[in-house]
């Protein structure tokens, strides 16, 4: 029964959900403000160059994140009253991320020697490493673990809106393209430093010396989550890079506009999972039967949000596209309508978090790895024969496959949520 659940904890989850919703609204407003300006200032071709470098950086963010946004949050939630353990976990994860950042910097250095890689592109990609560094130091996973989403909302919104203001002030033409990562990285580093200081002063958790072996141990714990995240990138960011290699920056620009609108909509769904995650971790560890009820509540929220969002996007898609671009509207609208269909299958992302909570990270990796293989089989002919439209349909198909695999991997939870009886 839902009434058996602790009302104080439910209220805390709802409060965190509201905070994250404010954050996602801010994250949604920022692209709506910034994307038209970038497209008009850089042009569709310049926006395509920008998108390819951004796709590379998404790989580096995934490497340095390493799944700690979920596993780190889980670890902090499990020792929420032990400041000493929290300091150790914070230190291990920050140092692990720094090691991974050094690896990313070496990868960029190696790529710079490739004759096929444009010198302007490598310069832009190198500058985006400042953004990766800021992302490393911002401890959003820690705030998730202690269920203090208000701090994340404040720091992230302040950072994003300051970034937008500075871009509007300093970016005047395509020659200022290199200012974008410098501004975003600089603003991000400032707020990351402030966030770490707040954790030290208010929560009594600080960076401390830890052994190299303990850092490696932390990496090992998140290994399968990391592999899963990398597999996901091989059917998202990798596709954009491949589209750039096989077509032109203009085609990438058209595709990226539609995809970024879709991703902005998809991000609106994240607060449900993020707010519920530490709460579900505790209910699962308490073994008191409330975990199943908690899954039912969050599932209802998530499914309702998916249906509402998809209907709104379908209704107002013409307005969104005409607001963002003056040219190539027909192509962008066609692509966005394909992307909108994939929102229906976003429930698979929520099911991924349940596998992590239940320590089934190896199964999660199996799901994402097979999804990646399906993408690799179809993405090359899709782009070769149909370019951006083919890639959009390939993405839709891959998302359907991922959804079905997640449903199968979470079959017991799915039966419980939808009250499907299974005779043994």
Short mmCIF file of C-alpha atoms in Angstrom, two decimals:
data_model
loop_
_atom_site.label_atom_id
_atom_site.label_comp_id
_atom_site.label_asym_id
_atom_site.label_seq_id
_atom_site.Cartn_x
_atom_site.Cartn_y
_atom_site.Cartn_z
CA UNK A 1 0.00 0.00 0.00
CA UNK A 2 1.23 3.51 -0.82
CA UNK A 3 0.17 4.71 2.62
CA UNK A 4 2.87 2.50 4.16
CA UNK A 5 5.55 4.70 2.65
CA UNK A 6 7.11 7.34 4.90
CA UNK A 7 5.33 10.64 4.14
CA UNK A 8 8.38 12.69 5.14
CA UNK A 9 10.56 10.79 2.67
CA UNK A 10 7.93 11.11 -0.06
CA UNK A 11 7.75 14.87 0.54
CA UNK A 12 11.53 15.08 0.35
CA UNK A 13 11.53 13.24 -2.96
CA UNK A 14 8.80 15.54 -4.28
CA UNK A 15 10.75 18.59 -3.06
CA UNK A 16 13.85 17.34 -4.86
CA UNK A 17 11.73 16.66 -7.93
CA UNK A 18 10.49 20.27 -7.92
CA UNK A 19 14.07 21.56 -7.58
CA UNK A 20 15.24 19.41 -10.48
CA UNK A 21 12.24 20.44 -12.55
CA UNK A 22 13.30 24.06 -12.10
CA UNK A 23 16.78 23.02 -13.20
CA UNK A 24 15.46 21.23 -16.27
CA UNK A 25 13.26 24.19 -17.16
CA UNK A 26 16.41 26.31 -17.01
CA UNK A 27 18.29 23.76 -19.11
CA UNK A 28 15.42 23.84 -21.57
CA UNK A 29 15.31 27.65 -21.74
CA UNK A 30 19.07 27.94 -22.31
CA UNK A 31 19.07 26.05 -25.66
CA UNK A 32 15.97 27.97 -26.76
CA UNK A 33 17.83 31.21 -26.08
CA UNK A 34 21.25 30.12 -27.29
CA UNK A 35 20.61 27.79 -30.24
CA UNK A 36 18.96 30.38 -32.55
CA UNK A 37 21.78 32.81 -31.78
CA UNK A 38 24.48 30.21 -32.48
CA UNK A 39 22.79 29.05 -35.69
CA UNK A 40 22.37 32.60 -37.02
CA UNK A 41 25.85 33.70 -35.91
CA UNK A 42 27.80 30.62 -36.99
CA UNK A 43 25.54 29.57 -39.88
CA UNK A 44 24.32 26.01 -40.40
CA UNK A 45 27.78 24.92 -41.59
CA UNK A 46 29.56 26.52 -38.62
CA UNK A 47 26.99 25.00 -36.27
CA UNK A 48 27.80 21.63 -37.83
CA UNK A 49 31.53 22.08 -37.07
CA UNK A 50 30.61 23.07 -33.52
CA UNK A 51 28.38 19.98 -33.18
CA UNK A 52 31.11 17.56 -34.32
CA UNK A 53 33.56 18.91 -31.70
CA UNK A 54 30.78 18.75 -29.12
CA UNK A 55 30.19 15.10 -30.04
CA UNK A 56 33.86 14.32 -29.30
CA UNK A 57 33.56 16.07 -25.95
CA UNK A 58 30.51 13.98 -25.07
CA UNK A 59 32.81 10.94 -25.31
CA UNK A 60 35.30 12.60 -22.97
CA UNK A 61 32.54 13.56 -20.55
CA UNK A 62 31.36 9.95 -20.53
CA UNK A 63 34.92 8.74 -19.87
CA UNK A 64 35.45 11.13 -16.95
CA UNK A 65 31.94 10.65 -15.58
CA UNK A 66 32.58 6.89 -15.64
CA UNK A 67 29.10 6.23 -14.24
CA UNK A 68 29.94 7.93 -10.93
CA UNK A 69 26.84 10.12 -11.27
CA UNK A 70 24.90 6.95 -10.37
CA UNK A 71 27.32 4.69 -8.50
CA UNK A 72 28.79 7.61 -6.53
CA UNK A 73 25.33 8.84 -5.63
CA UNK A 74 24.42 5.30 -4.54
CA UNK A 75 27.52 5.05 -2.31
CA UNK A 76 26.89 8.46 -0.70
CA UNK A 77 23.24 7.58 -0.07
CA UNK A 78 24.23 4.32 1.63
CA UNK A 79 26.46 6.15 4.17
CA UNK A 80 24.43 9.37 4.48
CA UNK A 81 25.23 9.80 8.19
CA UNK A 82 28.98 9.01 8.07
CA UNK A 83 30.97 12.13 7.10
CA UNK A 84 34.28 10.25 7.19
CA UNK A 85 33.14 7.70 4.62
CA UNK A 86 31.62 10.45 2.50
CA UNK A 87 34.96 12.33 2.47
CA UNK A 88 36.73 9.15 1.38
CA UNK A 89 34.22 8.48 -1.40
CA UNK A 90 34.37 12.12 -2.59
CA UNK A 91 38.18 12.03 -2.71
CA UNK A 92 38.41 8.69 -4.49
CA UNK A 93 35.94 9.73 -7.18
CA UNK A 94 37.46 13.19 -7.77
CA UNK A 95 40.97 11.73 -8.10
CA UNK A 96 39.68 8.96 -10.36
CA UNK A 97 38.06 11.58 -12.59
CA UNK A 98 41.31 13.55 -12.75
CA UNK A 99 43.19 10.44 -13.90
CA UNK A 100 40.58 9.90 -16.59
CA UNK A 101 40.86 13.55 -17.64
CA UNK A 102 44.61 13.12 -18.20
CA UNK A 103 43.76 10.15 -20.44
CA UNK A 104 41.34 12.31 -22.45
CA UNK A 105 43.96 15.03 -22.89
CA UNK A 106 46.38 12.41 -24.24
CA UNK A 107 43.74 11.19 -26.69
CA UNK A 108 43.26 14.75 -28.02
CA UNK A 109 47.04 15.08 -28.38
CA UNK A 110 47.21 11.85 -30.39
CA UNK A 111 44.29 12.92 -32.61
CA UNK A 112 46.08 16.20 -33.36
CA UNK A 113 48.74 14.23 -35.27
CA UNK A 114 46.17 12.72 -37.64
CA UNK A 115 46.55 14.47 -41.03
CA UNK A 116 42.83 14.02 -41.78
CA UNK A 117 41.76 16.03 -38.73
CA UNK A 118 41.42 19.75 -39.44
CA UNK A 119 43.66 21.99 -37.31
CA UNK A 120 40.75 24.33 -36.55
CA UNK A 121 38.64 21.42 -35.33
CA UNK A 122 41.38 20.08 -33.05
CA UNK A 123 41.84 23.56 -31.58
CA UNK A 124 38.11 23.75 -30.80
CA UNK A 125 38.08 20.23 -29.35
CA UNK A 126 41.13 21.02 -27.20
CA UNK A 127 39.47 24.13 -25.78
CA UNK A 128 36.39 22.10 -24.91
CA UNK A 129 38.57 20.17 -22.45
CA UNK A 130 38.03 23.12 -20.09
CA UNK A 131 34.34 22.18 -20.07
CA UNK A 132 35.25 18.57 -19.28
CA UNK A 133 37.47 19.69 -16.39
CA UNK A 134 34.65 21.81 -14.94
CA UNK A 135 32.30 18.83 -15.24
CA UNK A 136 34.80 16.64 -13.36
CA UNK A 137 34.98 18.95 -10.37
CA UNK A 138 31.27 19.67 -10.00
CA UNK A 139 29.98 17.12 -7.42
CA UNK A 140 26.36 16.83 -8.58
CA UNK A 141 26.44 13.12 -7.74
CA UNK A 142 27.27 14.00 -4.11
CA UNK A 143 24.28 16.34 -3.83
CA UNK A 144 22.11 13.63 -5.37
CA UNK A 145 23.31 11.16 -2.76
CA UNK A 146 22.45 13.42 0.19
CA UNK A 147 19.18 14.44 -1.53
CA UNK A 148 20.06 18.14 -1.60
CA UNK A 149 18.88 18.97 -5.11
CA UNK A 150 18.40 22.67 -4.32
CA UNK A 151 22.17 23.17 -4.37
CA UNK A 152 22.46 21.55 -7.79
CA UNK A 153 19.65 23.70 -9.11
CA UNK A 154 21.19 26.92 -7.82
CA UNK A 155 24.73 26.24 -9.05
CA UNK A 156 23.74 24.80 -12.41
CA UNK A 157 21.18 27.48 -13.27
CA UNK A 158 23.54 30.26 -12.22
CA UNK A 159 26.28 28.72 -14.33
CA UNK A 160 24.12 28.19 -17.40
CA UNK A 161 22.56 31.65 -17.46
CA UNK A 162 25.89 33.42 -16.86
CA UNK A 163 27.34 31.37 -19.73
CA UNK A 164 24.49 32.47 -22.05
CA UNK A 165 24.89 36.14 -21.12
CA UNK A 166 28.65 36.05 -21.78
CA UNK A 167 28.16 34.29 -25.14
CA UNK A 168 25.67 36.96 -26.22
CA UNK A 169 28.16 39.66 -25.22
CA UNK A 170 31.34 38.25 -26.77
CA UNK A 171 30.27 36.00 -29.69
CA UNK A 172 29.65 38.22 -32.71
CA UNK A 173 30.61 36.06 -35.71
CA UNK A 174 32.06 32.68 -36.65
CA UNK A 175 35.57 33.91 -35.77
CA UNK A 176 34.49 33.90 -32.13
CA UNK A 177 33.67 30.19 -32.22
CA UNK A 178 36.64 29.39 -29.99
CA UNK A 179 35.31 31.66 -27.27
CA UNK A 180 32.36 29.31 -26.60
CA UNK A 181 34.30 26.52 -24.81
CA UNK A 182 36.50 29.07 -23.01
CA UNK A 183 33.46 30.89 -21.61
CA UNK A 184 31.59 27.69 -20.70
CA UNK A 185 34.67 26.10 -19.13
CA UNK A 186 35.62 29.21 -17.16
CA UNK A 187 32.13 29.70 -15.74
CA UNK A 188 31.87 25.99 -14.95
CA UNK A 189 35.19 25.90 -13.11
CA UNK A 190 34.17 28.85 -10.95
CA UNK A 191 30.90 27.28 -9.82
CA UNK A 192 32.49 23.84 -9.37
CA UNK A 193 35.03 25.36 -6.97
CA UNK A 194 32.26 27.12 -5.04
CA UNK A 195 30.26 23.88 -4.83
CA UNK A 196 33.22 21.96 -3.36
CA UNK A 197 33.72 24.76 -0.82
CA UNK A 198 30.03 24.56 0.21
CA UNK A 199 30.33 20.79 0.70
CA UNK A 200 33.32 21.35 2.98
CA UNK A 201 31.78 24.17 5.04
CA UNK A 202 28.17 23.04 5.32
CA UNK A 203 28.45 19.25 5.23
CA UNK A 204 31.91 18.73 6.73
CA UNK A 205 33.01 16.65 3.75
CA UNK A 206 36.33 17.49 2.14
CA UNK A 207 39.04 16.16 -0.15
CA UNK A 208 41.62 14.03 1.63
CA UNK A 209 44.59 11.87 0.74
CA UNK A 210 43.67 8.43 -0.57
CA UNK A 211 45.81 5.64 -1.95
CA UNK A 212 46.13 4.89 -5.64
CA UNK A 213 44.84 1.38 -4.95
CA UNK A 214 41.61 2.78 -3.46
CA UNK A 215 41.12 4.98 -6.53
CA UNK A 216 41.54 1.94 -8.78
CA UNK A 217 39.06 0.05 -6.59
CA UNK A 218 36.52 2.86 -7.10
CA UNK A 219 37.02 2.59 -10.86
CA UNK A 220 36.48 -1.15 -10.73
CA UNK A 221 33.14 -0.75 -8.93
CA UNK A 222 31.78 1.42 -11.74
CA UNK A 223 33.32 -0.56 -14.60
CA UNK A 224 30.12 -2.02 -16.08
CA UNK A 225 28.23 1.27 -15.71
CA UNK A 226 31.09 2.97 -17.57
CA UNK A 227 30.96 0.39 -20.36
CA UNK A 228 27.22 0.94 -20.60
CA UNK A 229 27.66 4.71 -20.91
CA UNK A 230 30.30 4.31 -23.59
CA UNK A 231 28.06 1.91 -25.48
CA UNK A 232 25.28 4.50 -25.41
CA UNK A 233 27.63 7.07 -26.95
CA UNK A 234 28.28 4.68 -29.82
CA UNK A 235 24.67 5.06 -30.89
CA UNK A 236 24.40 8.80 -30.11
CA UNK A 237 27.50 11.02 -30.36
CA UNK A 238 29.38 8.55 -32.59
CA UNK A 239 26.57 8.80 -35.14
CA UNK A 240 27.05 12.56 -35.42
CA UNK A 241 30.81 12.15 -35.90
CA UNK A 242 30.17 9.52 -38.58
CA UNK A 243 27.60 11.75 -40.28
CA UNK A 244 30.24 14.49 -40.41
CA UNK A 245 32.79 12.13 -41.96
CA UNK A 246 30.38 10.69 -44.56
CA UNK A 247 28.49 13.88 -45.52
CA UNK A 248 29.13 17.59 -44.85
CA UNK A 249 29.01 20.11 -41.99
CA UNK A 250 25.74 21.49 -43.40
CA UNK A 251 24.03 18.10 -43.21
CA UNK A 252 25.40 17.65 -39.67
CA UNK A 253 24.07 21.09 -38.76
CA UNK A 254 20.54 20.26 -39.97
CA UNK A 255 20.56 16.91 -38.15
CA UNK A 256 22.03 18.41 -34.97
CA UNK A 257 19.36 21.10 -34.73
CA UNK A 258 16.59 18.47 -34.69
CA UNK A 259 18.53 16.18 -32.37
CA UNK A 260 19.30 18.94 -29.87
CA UNK A 261 15.62 19.87 -29.65
CA UNK A 262 14.84 16.21 -28.97
CA UNK A 263 17.61 15.97 -26.35
CA UNK A 264 16.32 19.12 -24.62
CA UNK A 265 12.89 17.48 -24.39
CA UNK A 266 14.42 14.20 -23.23
CA UNK A 267 16.29 16.01 -20.46
CA UNK A 268 12.99 17.17 -19.00
CA UNK A 269 12.35 13.54 -18.02
CA UNK A 270 15.55 13.28 -15.97
CA UNK A 271 14.25 14.91 -12.75
CA UNK A 272 11.90 11.98 -12.11
CA UNK A 273 14.78 9.49 -12.18
CA UNK A 274 17.30 11.75 -10.42
CA UNK A 275 14.98 12.74 -7.57
CA UNK A 276 13.82 9.18 -6.99
CA UNK A 277 17.22 7.46 -7.31
CA UNK A 278 18.65 7.95 -3.76
CA UNK A 279 15.21 7.27 -2.28
CA UNK A 280 14.91 4.00 -4.23
CA UNK A 281 18.44 3.04 -3.13
CA UNK A 282 17.45 3.34 0.52
CA UNK A 283 14.19 1.43 0.07
CA UNK A 284 16.00 -1.36 -1.74
CA UNK A 285 18.63 -1.65 1.02
CA UNK A 286 16.03 -1.59 3.81
CA UNK A 287 14.44 -4.80 2.44
CA UNK A 288 11.07 -3.89 3.98
CA UNK A 289 8.85 -4.38 0.96
CA UNK A 290 8.46 -0.65 0.24
CA UNK A 291 10.85 -0.77 -2.72
CA UNK A 292 8.19 -2.24 -5.03
CA UNK A 293 5.68 0.43 -4.02
CA UNK A 294 8.27 3.14 -4.62
CA UNK A 295 8.92 1.75 -8.12
CA UNK A 296 5.19 1.90 -8.88
CA UNK A 297 4.99 5.56 -7.85
CA UNK A 298 8.02 6.69 -9.87
CA UNK A 299 6.97 4.59 -12.88
CA UNK A 300 3.56 6.29 -12.97
CA UNK A 301 5.26 9.72 -12.84
CA UNK A 302 7.71 8.76 -15.59
CA UNK A 303 5.15 7.23 -17.97
CA UNK A 304 2.80 10.17 -17.46
CA UNK A 305 5.64 12.61 -18.20
CA UNK A 306 6.57 10.73 -21.40
CA UNK A 307 3.01 10.80 -22.76
CA UNK A 308 2.51 14.48 -21.90
CA UNK A 309 5.85 15.55 -23.35
CA UNK A 310 5.38 13.62 -26.58
CA UNK A 311 1.93 15.12 -27.17
CA UNK A 312 3.16 18.66 -26.48
CA UNK A 313 6.14 18.22 -28.79
CA UNK A 314 3.90 16.88 -31.54
CA UNK A 315 1.50 19.81 -31.17
CA UNK A 316 4.07 22.63 -31.06
CA UNK A 317 6.85 21.22 -33.27
CA UNK A 318 6.17 23.65 -36.13
CA UNK A 319 6.53 26.61 -33.77
CA UNK A 320 9.79 25.29 -32.25
CA UNK A 321 11.42 24.76 -35.63
CA UNK A 322 10.35 28.11 -37.12
CA UNK A 323 11.66 29.86 -33.97
CA UNK A 324 15.08 28.23 -34.21
CA UNK A 325 15.86 28.31 -37.93
CA UNK A 326 14.99 30.41 -40.95
CA UNK A 327 16.41 28.02 -43.50
CA UNK A 328 16.06 24.28 -44.11
CA UNK A 329 12.86 24.26 -42.00
CA UNK A 330 11.29 21.37 -43.94
CA UNK A 331 14.28 19.08 -43.43
CA UNK A 332 14.62 19.93 -39.73
CA UNK A 333 10.89 19.44 -39.11
CA UNK A 334 10.93 16.04 -40.82
CA UNK A 335 13.87 14.95 -38.69
CA UNK A 336 12.32 16.25 -35.47
CA UNK A 337 9.08 14.33 -36.08
CA UNK A 338 11.12 11.14 -36.32
CA UNK A 339 12.96 12.00 -33.10
CA UNK A 340 9.69 12.73 -31.34
CA UNK A 341 8.60 9.11 -31.90
CA UNK A 342 11.60 7.96 -29.86
CA UNK A 343 10.29 9.79 -26.78
CA UNK A 344 7.70 7.03 -26.41
CA UNK A 345 10.51 4.57 -25.72
CA UNK A 346 12.31 6.72 -23.12
CA UNK A 347 11.08 4.45 -20.32
CA UNK A 348 14.14 2.30 -20.98
CA UNK A 349 16.32 5.01 -19.42
CA UNK A 350 14.38 4.79 -16.15
CA UNK A 351 14.70 0.99 -16.16
CA UNK A 352 18.49 1.36 -16.45
CA UNK A 353 18.58 3.08 -13.04
CA UNK A 354 16.73 0.14 -11.48
CA UNK A 355 19.42 -2.27 -12.72
CA UNK A 356 22.09 -0.13 -11.02
CA UNK A 357 20.13 0.02 -7.77
CA UNK A 358 19.73 -3.76 -7.81
CA UNK A 359 23.47 -4.24 -8.52
CA UNK A 360 22.79 -5.72 -11.96
CA UNK A 361 25.33 -3.53 -13.74
CA UNK A 362 26.64 -6.45 -15.80
CA UNK A 363 23.14 -7.00 -17.18
CA UNK A 364 22.89 -3.26 -17.91
CA UNK A 365 26.11 -3.45 -19.90
CA UNK A 366 24.79 -6.44 -21.87
CA UNK A 367 21.70 -4.45 -22.85
CA UNK A 368 23.61 -1.36 -23.99
CA UNK A 369 26.34 -3.38 -25.69
CA UNK A 370 23.83 -5.31 -27.82
CA UNK A 371 22.05 -2.02 -28.62
CA UNK A 372 25.39 -0.58 -29.75
CA UNK A 373 25.98 -3.57 -32.04
CA UNK A 374 22.57 -3.10 -33.66
CA UNK A 375 23.43 0.54 -34.30
CA UNK A 376 26.82 -0.29 -35.81
CA UNK A 377 25.19 -2.75 -38.23
CA UNK A 378 22.64 -0.28 -39.59
CA UNK A 379 24.19 3.19 -39.17
CA UNK A 380 26.66 3.00 -42.09
CA UNK A 381 24.13 2.01 -44.81
CA UNK A 382 21.53 4.39 -43.30
CA UNK A 383 23.85 7.38 -43.68
CA UNK A 384 25.30 6.22 -47.01
CA UNK A 385 21.92 5.89 -48.73
CA UNK A 386 19.69 8.38 -46.87
CA UNK A 387 22.07 10.74 -45.01
CA UNK A 388 20.42 12.65 -42.11
CA UNK A 389 16.94 11.12 -42.52
CA UNK A 390 18.41 7.62 -42.62
CA UNK A 391 20.38 8.31 -39.44
CA UNK A 392 17.23 9.59 -37.68
CA UNK A 393 15.30 6.41 -38.56
CA UNK A 394 18.30 4.33 -37.48
CA UNK A 395 18.27 6.13 -34.12
CA UNK A 396 14.55 5.42 -33.72
CA UNK A 397 15.05 1.73 -34.44
CA UNK A 398 17.94 1.51 -31.99
CA UNK A 399 15.87 3.16 -29.25
CA UNK A 400 13.08 0.64 -29.80
CA UNK A 401 15.57 -2.22 -29.49
CA UNK A 402 17.02 -0.71 -26.31
CA UNK A 403 13.53 -0.32 -24.82
CA UNK A 404 12.60 -3.96 -25.51
CA UNK A 405 15.88 -5.23 -24.07
CA UNK A 406 15.39 -3.13 -20.92
CA UNK A 407 11.86 -4.44 -20.51
CA UNK A 408 13.19 -7.99 -20.69
CA UNK A 409 16.09 -7.26 -18.28
CA UNK A 410 13.61 -5.76 -15.78
CA UNK A 411 10.85 -8.30 -16.40
CA UNK A 412 10.01 -8.79 -12.70
CA UNK A 413 9.72 -5.05 -12.08
CA UNK A 414 7.67 -4.60 -15.26
CA UNK A 415 5.25 -7.35 -14.22
CA UNK A 416 4.93 -5.81 -10.79
CA UNK A 417 4.29 -2.27 -12.10
CA UNK A 418 1.69 -3.40 -14.63
CA UNK A 419 0.31 -6.11 -12.32
CA UNK A 420 1.03 -8.94 -14.71
CA UNK A 421 0.67 -12.30 -13.00
CA UNK A 422 3.13 -14.99 -13.96
CA UNK A 423 2.43 -18.59 -13.24
CA UNK A 424 5.44 -20.54 -12.09
#
